[in-house]
Short mmCIF file of C-alpha atoms in Angstrom, two decimals:
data_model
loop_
_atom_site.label_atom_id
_atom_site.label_comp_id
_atom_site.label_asym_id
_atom_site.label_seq_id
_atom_site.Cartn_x
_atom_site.Cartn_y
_atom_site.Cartn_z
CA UNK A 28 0.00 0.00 0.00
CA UNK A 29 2.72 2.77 0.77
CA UNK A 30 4.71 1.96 -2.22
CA UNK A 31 1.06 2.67 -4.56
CA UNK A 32 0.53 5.54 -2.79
CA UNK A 33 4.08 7.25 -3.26
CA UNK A 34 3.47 6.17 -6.97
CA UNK A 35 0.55 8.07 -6.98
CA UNK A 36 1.79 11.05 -5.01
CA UNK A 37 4.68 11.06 -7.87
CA UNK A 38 2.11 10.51 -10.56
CA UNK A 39 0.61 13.61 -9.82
CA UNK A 40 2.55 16.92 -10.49
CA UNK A 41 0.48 19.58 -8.78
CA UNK A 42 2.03 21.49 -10.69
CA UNK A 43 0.67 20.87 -13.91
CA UNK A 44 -2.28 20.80 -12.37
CA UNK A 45 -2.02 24.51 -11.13
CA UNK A 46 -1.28 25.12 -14.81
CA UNK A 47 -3.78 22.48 -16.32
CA UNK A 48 -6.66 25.26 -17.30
CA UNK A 49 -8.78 23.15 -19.28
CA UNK A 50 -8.68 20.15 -16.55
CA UNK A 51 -9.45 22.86 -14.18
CA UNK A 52 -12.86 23.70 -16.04
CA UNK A 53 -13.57 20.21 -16.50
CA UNK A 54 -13.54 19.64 -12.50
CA UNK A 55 -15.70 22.56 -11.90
CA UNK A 56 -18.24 21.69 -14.63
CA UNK A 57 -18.47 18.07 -13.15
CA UNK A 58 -18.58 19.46 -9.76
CA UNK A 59 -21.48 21.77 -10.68
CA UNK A 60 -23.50 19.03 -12.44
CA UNK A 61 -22.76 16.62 -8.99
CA UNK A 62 -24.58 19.58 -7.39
CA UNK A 63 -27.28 20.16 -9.63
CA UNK A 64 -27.84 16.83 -9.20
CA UNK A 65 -28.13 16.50 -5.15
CA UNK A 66 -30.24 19.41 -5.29
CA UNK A 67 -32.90 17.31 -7.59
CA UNK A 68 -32.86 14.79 -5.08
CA UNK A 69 -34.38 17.15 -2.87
CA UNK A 70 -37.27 18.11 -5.11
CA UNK A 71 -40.11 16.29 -4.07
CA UNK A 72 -42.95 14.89 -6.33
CA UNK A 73 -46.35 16.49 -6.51
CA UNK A 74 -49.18 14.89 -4.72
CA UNK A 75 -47.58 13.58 -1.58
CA UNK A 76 -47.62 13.86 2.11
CA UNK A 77 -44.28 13.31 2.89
CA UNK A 78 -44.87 12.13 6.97
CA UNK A 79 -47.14 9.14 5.31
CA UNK A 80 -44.49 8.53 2.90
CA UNK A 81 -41.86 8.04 5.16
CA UNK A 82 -43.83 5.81 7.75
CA UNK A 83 -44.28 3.47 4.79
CA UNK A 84 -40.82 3.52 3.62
CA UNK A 85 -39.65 2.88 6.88
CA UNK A 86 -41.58 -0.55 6.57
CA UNK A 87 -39.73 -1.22 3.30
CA UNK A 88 -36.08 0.02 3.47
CA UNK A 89 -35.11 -3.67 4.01
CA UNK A 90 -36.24 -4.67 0.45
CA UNK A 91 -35.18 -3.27 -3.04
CA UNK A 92 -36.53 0.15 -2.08
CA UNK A 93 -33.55 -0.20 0.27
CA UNK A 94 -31.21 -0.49 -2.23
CA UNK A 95 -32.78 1.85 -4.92
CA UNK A 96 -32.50 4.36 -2.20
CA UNK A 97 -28.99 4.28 -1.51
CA UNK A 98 -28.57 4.34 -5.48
CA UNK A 99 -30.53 7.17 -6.17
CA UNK A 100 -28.80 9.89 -3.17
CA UNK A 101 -32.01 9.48 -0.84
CA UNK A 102 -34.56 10.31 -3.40
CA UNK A 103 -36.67 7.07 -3.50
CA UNK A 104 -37.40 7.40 1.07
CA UNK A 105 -38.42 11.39 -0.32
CA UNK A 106 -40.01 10.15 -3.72
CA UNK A 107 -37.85 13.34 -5.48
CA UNK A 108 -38.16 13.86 -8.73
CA UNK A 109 -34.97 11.52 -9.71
CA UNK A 110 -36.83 8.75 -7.54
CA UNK A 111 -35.86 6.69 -10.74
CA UNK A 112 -31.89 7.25 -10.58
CA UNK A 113 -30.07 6.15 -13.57
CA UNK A 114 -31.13 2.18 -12.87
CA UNK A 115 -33.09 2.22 -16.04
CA UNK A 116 -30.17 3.57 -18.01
CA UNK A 117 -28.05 1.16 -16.78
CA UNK A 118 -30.92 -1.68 -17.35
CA UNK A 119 -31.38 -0.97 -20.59
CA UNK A 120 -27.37 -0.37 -21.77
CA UNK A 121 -27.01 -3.62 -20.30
CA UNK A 122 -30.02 -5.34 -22.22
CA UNK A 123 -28.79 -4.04 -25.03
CA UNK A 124 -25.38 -5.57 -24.58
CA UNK A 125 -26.86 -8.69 -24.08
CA UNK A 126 -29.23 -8.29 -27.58
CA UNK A 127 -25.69 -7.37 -29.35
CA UNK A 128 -24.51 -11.06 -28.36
CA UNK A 129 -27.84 -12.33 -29.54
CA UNK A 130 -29.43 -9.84 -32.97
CA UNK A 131 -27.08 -10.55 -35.83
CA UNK A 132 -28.35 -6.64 -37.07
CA UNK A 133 -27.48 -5.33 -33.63
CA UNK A 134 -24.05 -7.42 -33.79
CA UNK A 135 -23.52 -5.95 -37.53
CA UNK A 136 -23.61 -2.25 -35.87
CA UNK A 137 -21.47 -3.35 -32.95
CA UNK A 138 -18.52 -3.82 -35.59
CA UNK A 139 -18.97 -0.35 -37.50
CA UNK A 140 -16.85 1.60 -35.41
CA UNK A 141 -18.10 5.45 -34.35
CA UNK A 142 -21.25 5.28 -36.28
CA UNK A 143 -22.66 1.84 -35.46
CA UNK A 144 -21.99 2.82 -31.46
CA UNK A 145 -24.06 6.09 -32.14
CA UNK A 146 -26.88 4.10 -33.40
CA UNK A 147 -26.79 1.77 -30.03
CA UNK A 148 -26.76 4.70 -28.24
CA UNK A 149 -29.91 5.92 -29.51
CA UNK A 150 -31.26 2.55 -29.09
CA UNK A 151 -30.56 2.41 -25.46
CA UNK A 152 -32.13 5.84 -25.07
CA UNK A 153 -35.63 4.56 -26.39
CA UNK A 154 -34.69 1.58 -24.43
CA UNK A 155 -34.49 3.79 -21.15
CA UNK A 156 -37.63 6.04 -21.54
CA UNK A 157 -39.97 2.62 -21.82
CA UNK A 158 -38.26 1.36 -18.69
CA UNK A 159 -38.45 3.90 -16.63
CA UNK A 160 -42.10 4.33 -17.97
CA UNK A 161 -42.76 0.98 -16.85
CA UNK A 162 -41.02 1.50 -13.52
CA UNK A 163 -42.96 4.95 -13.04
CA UNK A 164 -46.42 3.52 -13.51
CA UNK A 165 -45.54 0.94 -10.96
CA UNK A 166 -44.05 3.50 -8.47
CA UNK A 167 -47.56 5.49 -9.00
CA UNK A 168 -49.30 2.48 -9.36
CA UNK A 169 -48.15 1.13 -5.51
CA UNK A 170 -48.14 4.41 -3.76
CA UNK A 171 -52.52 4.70 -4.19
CA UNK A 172 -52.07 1.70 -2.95
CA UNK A 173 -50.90 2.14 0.40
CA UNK A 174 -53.30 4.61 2.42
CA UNK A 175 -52.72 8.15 3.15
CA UNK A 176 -49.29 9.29 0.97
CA UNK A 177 -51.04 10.38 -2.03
CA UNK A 178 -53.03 13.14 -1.04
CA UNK A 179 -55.54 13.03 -4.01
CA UNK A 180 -55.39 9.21 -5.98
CA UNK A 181 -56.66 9.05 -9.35
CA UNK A 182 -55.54 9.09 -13.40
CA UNK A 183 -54.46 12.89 -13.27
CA UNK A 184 -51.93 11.60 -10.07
CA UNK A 185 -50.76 8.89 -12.35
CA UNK A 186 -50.12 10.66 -15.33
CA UNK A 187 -48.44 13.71 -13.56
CA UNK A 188 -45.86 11.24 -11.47
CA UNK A 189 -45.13 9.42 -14.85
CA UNK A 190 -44.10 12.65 -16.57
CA UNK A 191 -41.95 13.89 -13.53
CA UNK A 192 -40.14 10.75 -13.11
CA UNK A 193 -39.61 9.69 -16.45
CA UNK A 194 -38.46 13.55 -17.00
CA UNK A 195 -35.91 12.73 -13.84
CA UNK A 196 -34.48 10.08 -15.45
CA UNK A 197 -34.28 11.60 -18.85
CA UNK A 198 -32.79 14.51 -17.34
CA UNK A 199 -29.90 12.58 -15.59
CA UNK A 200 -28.94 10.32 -18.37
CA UNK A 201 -28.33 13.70 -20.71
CA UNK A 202 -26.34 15.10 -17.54
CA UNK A 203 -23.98 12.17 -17.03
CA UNK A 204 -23.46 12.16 -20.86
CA UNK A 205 -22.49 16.15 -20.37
CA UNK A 206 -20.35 15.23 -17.29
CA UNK A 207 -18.56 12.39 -19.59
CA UNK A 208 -17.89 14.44 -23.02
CA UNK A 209 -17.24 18.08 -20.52
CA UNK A 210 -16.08 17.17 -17.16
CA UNK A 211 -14.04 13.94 -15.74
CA UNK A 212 -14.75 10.42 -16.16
CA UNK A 213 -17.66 8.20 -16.58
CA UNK A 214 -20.85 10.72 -15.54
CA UNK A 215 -23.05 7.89 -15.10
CA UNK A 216 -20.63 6.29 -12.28
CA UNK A 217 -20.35 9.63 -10.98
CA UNK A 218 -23.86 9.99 -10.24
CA UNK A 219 -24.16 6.74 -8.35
CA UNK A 220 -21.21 7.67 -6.59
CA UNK A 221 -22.56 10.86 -5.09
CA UNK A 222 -25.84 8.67 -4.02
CA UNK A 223 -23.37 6.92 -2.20
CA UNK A 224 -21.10 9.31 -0.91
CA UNK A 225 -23.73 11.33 0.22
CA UNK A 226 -25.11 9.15 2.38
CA UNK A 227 -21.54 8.37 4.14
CA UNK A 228 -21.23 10.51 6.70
CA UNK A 229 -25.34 10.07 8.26
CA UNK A 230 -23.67 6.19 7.95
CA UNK A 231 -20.61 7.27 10.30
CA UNK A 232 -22.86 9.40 12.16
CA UNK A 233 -25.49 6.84 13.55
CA UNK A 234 -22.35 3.92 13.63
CA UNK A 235 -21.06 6.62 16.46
CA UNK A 236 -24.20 7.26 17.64
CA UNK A 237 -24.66 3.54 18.08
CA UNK A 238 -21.32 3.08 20.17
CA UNK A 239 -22.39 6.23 22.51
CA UNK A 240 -25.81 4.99 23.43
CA UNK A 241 -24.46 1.69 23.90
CA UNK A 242 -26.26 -0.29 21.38
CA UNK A 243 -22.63 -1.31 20.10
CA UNK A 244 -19.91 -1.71 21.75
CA UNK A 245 -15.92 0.35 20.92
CA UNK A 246 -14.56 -2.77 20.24
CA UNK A 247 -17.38 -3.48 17.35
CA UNK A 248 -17.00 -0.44 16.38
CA UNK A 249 -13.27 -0.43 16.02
CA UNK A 250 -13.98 -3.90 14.29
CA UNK A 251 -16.14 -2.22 11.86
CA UNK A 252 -13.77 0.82 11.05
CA UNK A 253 -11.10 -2.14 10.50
CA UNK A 254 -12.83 -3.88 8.03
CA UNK A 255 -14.19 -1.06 6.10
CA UNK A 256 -10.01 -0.52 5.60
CA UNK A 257 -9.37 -3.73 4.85
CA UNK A 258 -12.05 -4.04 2.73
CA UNK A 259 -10.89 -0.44 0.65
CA UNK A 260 -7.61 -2.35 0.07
CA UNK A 261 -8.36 -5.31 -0.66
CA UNK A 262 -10.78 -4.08 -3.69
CA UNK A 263 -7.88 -1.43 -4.91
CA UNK A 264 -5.64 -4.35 -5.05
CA UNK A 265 -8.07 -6.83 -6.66
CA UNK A 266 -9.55 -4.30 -9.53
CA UNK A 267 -6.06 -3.38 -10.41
CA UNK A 268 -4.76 -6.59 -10.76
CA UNK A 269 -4.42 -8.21 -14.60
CA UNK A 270 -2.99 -11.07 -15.76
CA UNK A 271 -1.47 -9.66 -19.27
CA UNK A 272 -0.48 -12.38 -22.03
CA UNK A 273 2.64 -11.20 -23.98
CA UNK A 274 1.73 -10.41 -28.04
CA UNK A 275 4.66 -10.77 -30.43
CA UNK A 276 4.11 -9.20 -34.02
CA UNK A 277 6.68 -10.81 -37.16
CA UNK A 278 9.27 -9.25 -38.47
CA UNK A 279 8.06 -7.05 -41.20
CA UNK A 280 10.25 -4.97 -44.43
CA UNK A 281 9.60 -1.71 -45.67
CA UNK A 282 11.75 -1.44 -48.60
CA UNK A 283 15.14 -2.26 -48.45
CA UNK A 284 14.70 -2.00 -44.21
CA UNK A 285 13.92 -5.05 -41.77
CA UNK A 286 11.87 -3.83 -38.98
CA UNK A 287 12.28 -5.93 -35.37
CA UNK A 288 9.01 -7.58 -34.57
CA UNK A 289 7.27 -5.60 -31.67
CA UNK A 290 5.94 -7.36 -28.15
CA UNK A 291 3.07 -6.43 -26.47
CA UNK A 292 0.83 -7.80 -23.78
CA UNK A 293 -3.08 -8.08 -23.23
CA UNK A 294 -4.75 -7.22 -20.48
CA UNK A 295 -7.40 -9.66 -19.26
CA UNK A 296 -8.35 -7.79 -15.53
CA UNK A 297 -8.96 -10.04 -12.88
CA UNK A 298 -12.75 -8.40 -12.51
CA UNK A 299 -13.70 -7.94 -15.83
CA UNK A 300 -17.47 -7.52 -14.69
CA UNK A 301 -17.37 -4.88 -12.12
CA UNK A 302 -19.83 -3.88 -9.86
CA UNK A 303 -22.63 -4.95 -12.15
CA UNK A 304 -22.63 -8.67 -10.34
CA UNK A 305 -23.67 -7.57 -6.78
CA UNK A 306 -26.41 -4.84 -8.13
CA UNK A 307 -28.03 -7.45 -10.01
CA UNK A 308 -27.78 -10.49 -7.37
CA UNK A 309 -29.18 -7.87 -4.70
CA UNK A 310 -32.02 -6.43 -7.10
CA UNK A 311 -33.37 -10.06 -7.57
CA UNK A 312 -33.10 -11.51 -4.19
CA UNK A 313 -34.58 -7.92 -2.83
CA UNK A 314 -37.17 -7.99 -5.32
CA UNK A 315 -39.73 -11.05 -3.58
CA UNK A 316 -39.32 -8.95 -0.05
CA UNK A 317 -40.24 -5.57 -1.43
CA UNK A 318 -43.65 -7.31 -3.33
CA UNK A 319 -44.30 -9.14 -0.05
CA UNK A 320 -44.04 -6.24 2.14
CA UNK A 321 -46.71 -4.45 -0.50
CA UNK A 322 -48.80 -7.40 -0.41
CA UNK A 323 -51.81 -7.64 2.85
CA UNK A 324 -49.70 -10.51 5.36
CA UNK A 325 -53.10 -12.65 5.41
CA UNK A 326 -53.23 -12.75 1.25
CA UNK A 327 -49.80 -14.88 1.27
CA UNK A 328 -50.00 -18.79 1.77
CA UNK A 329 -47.84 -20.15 5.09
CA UNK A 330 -45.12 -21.28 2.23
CA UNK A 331 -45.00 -18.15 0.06
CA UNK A 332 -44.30 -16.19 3.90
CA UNK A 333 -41.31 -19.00 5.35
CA UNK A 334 -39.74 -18.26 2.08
CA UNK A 335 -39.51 -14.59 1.70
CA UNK A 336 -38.78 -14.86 5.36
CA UNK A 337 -35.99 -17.31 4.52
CA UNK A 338 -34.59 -14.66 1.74
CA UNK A 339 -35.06 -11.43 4.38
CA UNK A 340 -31.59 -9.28 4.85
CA UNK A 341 -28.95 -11.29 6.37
CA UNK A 342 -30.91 -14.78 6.58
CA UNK A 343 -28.69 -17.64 5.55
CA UNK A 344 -31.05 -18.71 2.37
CA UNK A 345 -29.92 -14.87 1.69
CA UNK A 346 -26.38 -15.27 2.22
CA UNK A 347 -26.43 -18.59 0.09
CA UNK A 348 -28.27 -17.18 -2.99
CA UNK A 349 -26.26 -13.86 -2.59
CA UNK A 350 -23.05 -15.68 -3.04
CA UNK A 351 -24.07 -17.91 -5.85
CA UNK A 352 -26.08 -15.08 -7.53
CA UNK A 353 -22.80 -12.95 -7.86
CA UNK A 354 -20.62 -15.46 -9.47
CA UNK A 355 -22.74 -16.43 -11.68
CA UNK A 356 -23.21 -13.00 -12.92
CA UNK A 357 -19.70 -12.69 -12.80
CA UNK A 358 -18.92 -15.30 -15.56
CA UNK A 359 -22.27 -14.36 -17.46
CA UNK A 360 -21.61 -10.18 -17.38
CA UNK A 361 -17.61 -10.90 -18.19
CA UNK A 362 -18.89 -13.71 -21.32
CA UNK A 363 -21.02 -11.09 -22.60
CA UNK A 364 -18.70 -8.06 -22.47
CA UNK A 365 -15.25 -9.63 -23.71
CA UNK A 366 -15.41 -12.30 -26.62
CA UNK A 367 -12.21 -14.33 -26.96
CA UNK A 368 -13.21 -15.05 -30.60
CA UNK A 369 -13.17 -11.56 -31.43
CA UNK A 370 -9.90 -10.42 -29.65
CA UNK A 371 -8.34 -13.71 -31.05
CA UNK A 372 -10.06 -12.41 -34.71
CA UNK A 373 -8.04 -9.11 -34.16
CA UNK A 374 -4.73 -10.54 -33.84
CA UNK A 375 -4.73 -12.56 -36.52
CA UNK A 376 -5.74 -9.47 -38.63
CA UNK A 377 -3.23 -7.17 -37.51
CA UNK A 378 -0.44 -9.83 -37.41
CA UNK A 379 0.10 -10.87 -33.81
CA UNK A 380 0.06 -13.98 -31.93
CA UNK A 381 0.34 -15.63 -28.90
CA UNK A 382 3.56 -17.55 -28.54
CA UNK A 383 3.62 -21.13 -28.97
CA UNK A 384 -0.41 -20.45 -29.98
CA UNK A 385 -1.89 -21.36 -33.36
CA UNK A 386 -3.62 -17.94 -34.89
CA UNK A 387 -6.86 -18.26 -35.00
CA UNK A 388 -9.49 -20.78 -32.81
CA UNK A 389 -6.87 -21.92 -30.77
CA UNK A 390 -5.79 -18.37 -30.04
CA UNK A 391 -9.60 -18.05 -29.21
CA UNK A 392 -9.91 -20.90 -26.60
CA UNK A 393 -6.25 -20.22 -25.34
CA UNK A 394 -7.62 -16.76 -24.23
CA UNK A 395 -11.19 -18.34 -23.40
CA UNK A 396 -8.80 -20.72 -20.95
CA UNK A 397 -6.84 -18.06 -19.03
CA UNK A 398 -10.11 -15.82 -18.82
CA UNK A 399 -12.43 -18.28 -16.95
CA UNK A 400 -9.39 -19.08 -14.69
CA UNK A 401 -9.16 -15.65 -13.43
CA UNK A 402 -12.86 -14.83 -13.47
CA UNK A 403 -13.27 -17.87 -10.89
CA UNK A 404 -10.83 -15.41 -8.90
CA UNK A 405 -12.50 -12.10 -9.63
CA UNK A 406 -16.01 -14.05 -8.90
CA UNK A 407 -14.64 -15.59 -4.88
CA UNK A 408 -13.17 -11.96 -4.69
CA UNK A 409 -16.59 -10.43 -4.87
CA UNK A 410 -18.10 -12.83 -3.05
CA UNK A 411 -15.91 -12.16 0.19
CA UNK A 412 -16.06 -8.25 -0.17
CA UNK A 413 -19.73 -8.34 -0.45
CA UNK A 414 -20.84 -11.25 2.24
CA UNK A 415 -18.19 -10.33 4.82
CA UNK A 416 -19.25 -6.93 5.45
CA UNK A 417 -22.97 -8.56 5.16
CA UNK A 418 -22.26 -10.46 7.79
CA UNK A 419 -21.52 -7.86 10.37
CA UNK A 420 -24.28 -5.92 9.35
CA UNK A 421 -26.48 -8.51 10.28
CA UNK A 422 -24.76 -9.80 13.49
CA UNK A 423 -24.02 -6.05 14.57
CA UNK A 424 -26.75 -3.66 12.88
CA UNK A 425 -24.33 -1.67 11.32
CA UNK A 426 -25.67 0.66 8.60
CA UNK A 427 -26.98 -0.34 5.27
CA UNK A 428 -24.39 2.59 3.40
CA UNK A 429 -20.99 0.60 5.03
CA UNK A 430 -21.77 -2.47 3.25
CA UNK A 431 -19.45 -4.22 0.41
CA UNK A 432 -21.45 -2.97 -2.80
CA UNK A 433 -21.41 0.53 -1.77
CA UNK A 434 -17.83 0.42 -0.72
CA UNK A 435 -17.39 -1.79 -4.15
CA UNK A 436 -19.04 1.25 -6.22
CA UNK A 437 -17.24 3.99 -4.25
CA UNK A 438 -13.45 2.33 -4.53
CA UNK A 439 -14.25 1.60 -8.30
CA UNK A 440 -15.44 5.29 -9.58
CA UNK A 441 -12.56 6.50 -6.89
CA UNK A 442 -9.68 4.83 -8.73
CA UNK A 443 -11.61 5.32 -12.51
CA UNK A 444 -11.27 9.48 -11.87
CA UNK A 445 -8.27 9.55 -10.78
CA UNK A 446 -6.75 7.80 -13.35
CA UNK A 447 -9.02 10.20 -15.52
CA UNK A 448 -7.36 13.02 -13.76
CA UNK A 449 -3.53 11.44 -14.70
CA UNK A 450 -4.02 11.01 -18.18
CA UNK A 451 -5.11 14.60 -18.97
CA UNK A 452 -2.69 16.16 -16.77
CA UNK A 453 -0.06 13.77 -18.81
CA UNK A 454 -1.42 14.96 -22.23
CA UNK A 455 -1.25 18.66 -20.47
CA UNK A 456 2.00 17.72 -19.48
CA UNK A 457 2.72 16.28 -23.47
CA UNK A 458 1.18 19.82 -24.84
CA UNK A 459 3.72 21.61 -22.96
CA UNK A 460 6.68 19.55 -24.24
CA UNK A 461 5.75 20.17 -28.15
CA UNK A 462 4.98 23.72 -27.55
CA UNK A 463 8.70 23.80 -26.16
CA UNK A 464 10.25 21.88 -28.40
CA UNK A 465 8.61 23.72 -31.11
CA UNK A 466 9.70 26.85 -29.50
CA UNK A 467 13.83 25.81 -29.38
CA UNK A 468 13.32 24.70 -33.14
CA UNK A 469 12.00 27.83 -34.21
CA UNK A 470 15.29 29.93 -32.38
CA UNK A 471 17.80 27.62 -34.08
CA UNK A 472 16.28 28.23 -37.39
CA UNK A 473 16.93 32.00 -37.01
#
């Protein structure tokens, strides 16, 4: 750990960043649209009595509202107008990943470079406004449901919360696509991360608050600082780990000349899926305690109630599913993102090969090999940092915020930005060499 950290203190020439102008507006024009954001969480939906609201919600923070909640900043326990989040951005870019694998048309634009991704774009767009129209008629849908929050229930209710939260979500998926082309990395990540973030300190706050009551004990507490550490290194060391095969290119002439064949490597990373594994294996296993807890006790038969009780927050059915849930979208998210046959179809067209590999197929399942022996790596790894800090909140009733997807999410962007950060100070840094060497050219010419 010290000897990353001096490499990043030496990475980062403060400088060039005191001189960096452009990366300078680029901060502050994320930072704005971070804020513009937060302050939209705030905004609350017509129609609603916010003290019946928050009764109910209380009653279902332990299912997939739960989770939503800490996605979307707090909005979904206010019902803000971005109650939605992002989710059905990221639902639908993800659907239509998987389609790409699956429509030969879809596949075709997949291949066309600038112009094909453009068109997938727009695709996911229409793809998010139906979602989140579907997820806004069932928000409106369940709140007439439950007694009291919507002050008066009825078509013109339904319509109105449609509009605003589709209109949310809209409105955020054109901001984190601003944040990405004007400001610093991925403005969709972003935005999750600030949900998270924000909600960090109330976590801290009530995990003190805890300890001083005496509800938990400084030792617990200690315990739980400790493993929040542990757990912040352990996912910096895992999600910047690779294993990189070495690439040789042939010799090659240009004109009379012999060129050296180059080496390279590629980089297969040891998580190629992400945090995309733990959001989906909580959604699903959260999603049969949040319809429950809408659903009248006495309508549910005995065996329908033992199992969502079996499957409630930190139950062992829970723990089991949780675990198996994540690796499996580990191998399924990592299949459908990287394609050995493709990568393998790149070398061979460009010249390069793996050595002591056959071009071609065998290339393919060489790759294919060394990817789903890694994977089984990335997939334990996720497993541990999300059930072990599951555990404790369970056993110890530590906040929902300090658990091992939210840390997962947090770590991830962290390391993403800053990295974002180091390459454009290094092309700032690249600018400034040209301009000088430019400069010294132009003196000895006079």
């Amino acid at each position: 750990m010290a000897s990353a950290a001096e490499q990043l203190a030496a990475n980062l020439n403060f400088s060039a960043f005191s001189k960096a102008e452009d990366l300078k507006k680029r901060i502050w024009f994320t930072l704005g649209a971070l804020i513009v954001y937060r302050l939209g969480t705030y905004i609350p939906m017509p129609g609603i009595d916010p003290d019946a609201l928050s009764q109910a919600f209380q009653q279902q923070s332990s299912g997939i509202l739960g989770l939503f909640n800490m996605f979307s900043g707090g909005a979904v326990g206010r019902m803000a107008i971005f109650a939605l989040g992002i989710m059905p951005y990221i639902s639908a870019s993800i659907i239509i990943q998987l389609m790409t694998s699956v429509v030969p048309s879809l596949e075709a634009l997949k291949k066309e470079g600038e112009q094909g991704r453009k068109v997938i774009n727009q695709y996911t767009r229409y793809g998010t406004v139906l979602l989140a129209m579907v997820q806004a008629y069932g928000i409106a849908a369940g709140l007439q449901t439950q007694t009291g929050i919507v002050v008066d229930p009825g078509w013109f209710f339904t319509v109105s919360a449609v509009i605003t939260l589709v209109g949310g979500t809209m409105f955020l998926m054109w901001l984190g696509e601003q944040i990405t082309s004007r400001g610093i990395g991925n403005g969709i990540s972003l935005i999750i991360f600030a949900g998270i973030v924000a909600h960090l300190p109330s976590a801290l706050a009530n995990l003190l608050e805890l300890g001083r009551t005496g509800s938990l004990s400084t030792a617990v507490i200690i315990i739980v600082i400790a493993l929040a550490i542990g757990t912040v290194a352990m996912i910096v060391f895992f999600e910047r780990a690779q294993r990189r095969l070495l690439i040789q290119y042939p010799k090659r002439q240009v004109g009379n000349r012999m060129f050296q064949g180059d080496t390279s490597h590629l980089p297969l990373k040891l998580n190629t899926a992400g945090v995309i594994p733990p959001i989906f294996a909580s959604s699903l296993l959260l999603l049969p305690v949040t319809i429950a807890n809408f659903a009248q006790t006495d309508e549910l038969p005995d065996w329908a109630t033992s199992i969502v009780a079996s499957l409630g927050h930190g139950q062992p059915l829970y723990m089991i599913f949780y675990a198996g849930l994540i690796a499996f979208f580990a191998f399924f998210y990592t299949a459908v993102v990287f394609s050995p046959k493709d990568t393998a179809d790149n070398l061979k067209k460009h010249g390069g090969f793996i050595p002591g590999i056959r071009p071609g197929e065998r290339t393919a399942d060489h790759i294919d090999y060394v990817l789903t022996r890694i994977t089984v790596v990335g997939a334990i790894y996720l497993v541990l940092v999300c059930l072990l800090p599951e555990f404790l909140i369970s056993a110890a009733g530590v906040p929902f915020y300090l658990g091992g997807t939210s840390l997962l999410i947090v770590v991830s962007v962290t390391m993403d930005t800053v990295a974002q950060v180091q390459g454009h100070l290094l092309a700032h840094q690249y600018e400034g060499l040209i301009k000088k060497s430019k400069l010294r050219g132009g003196k000895r010419g006079r």
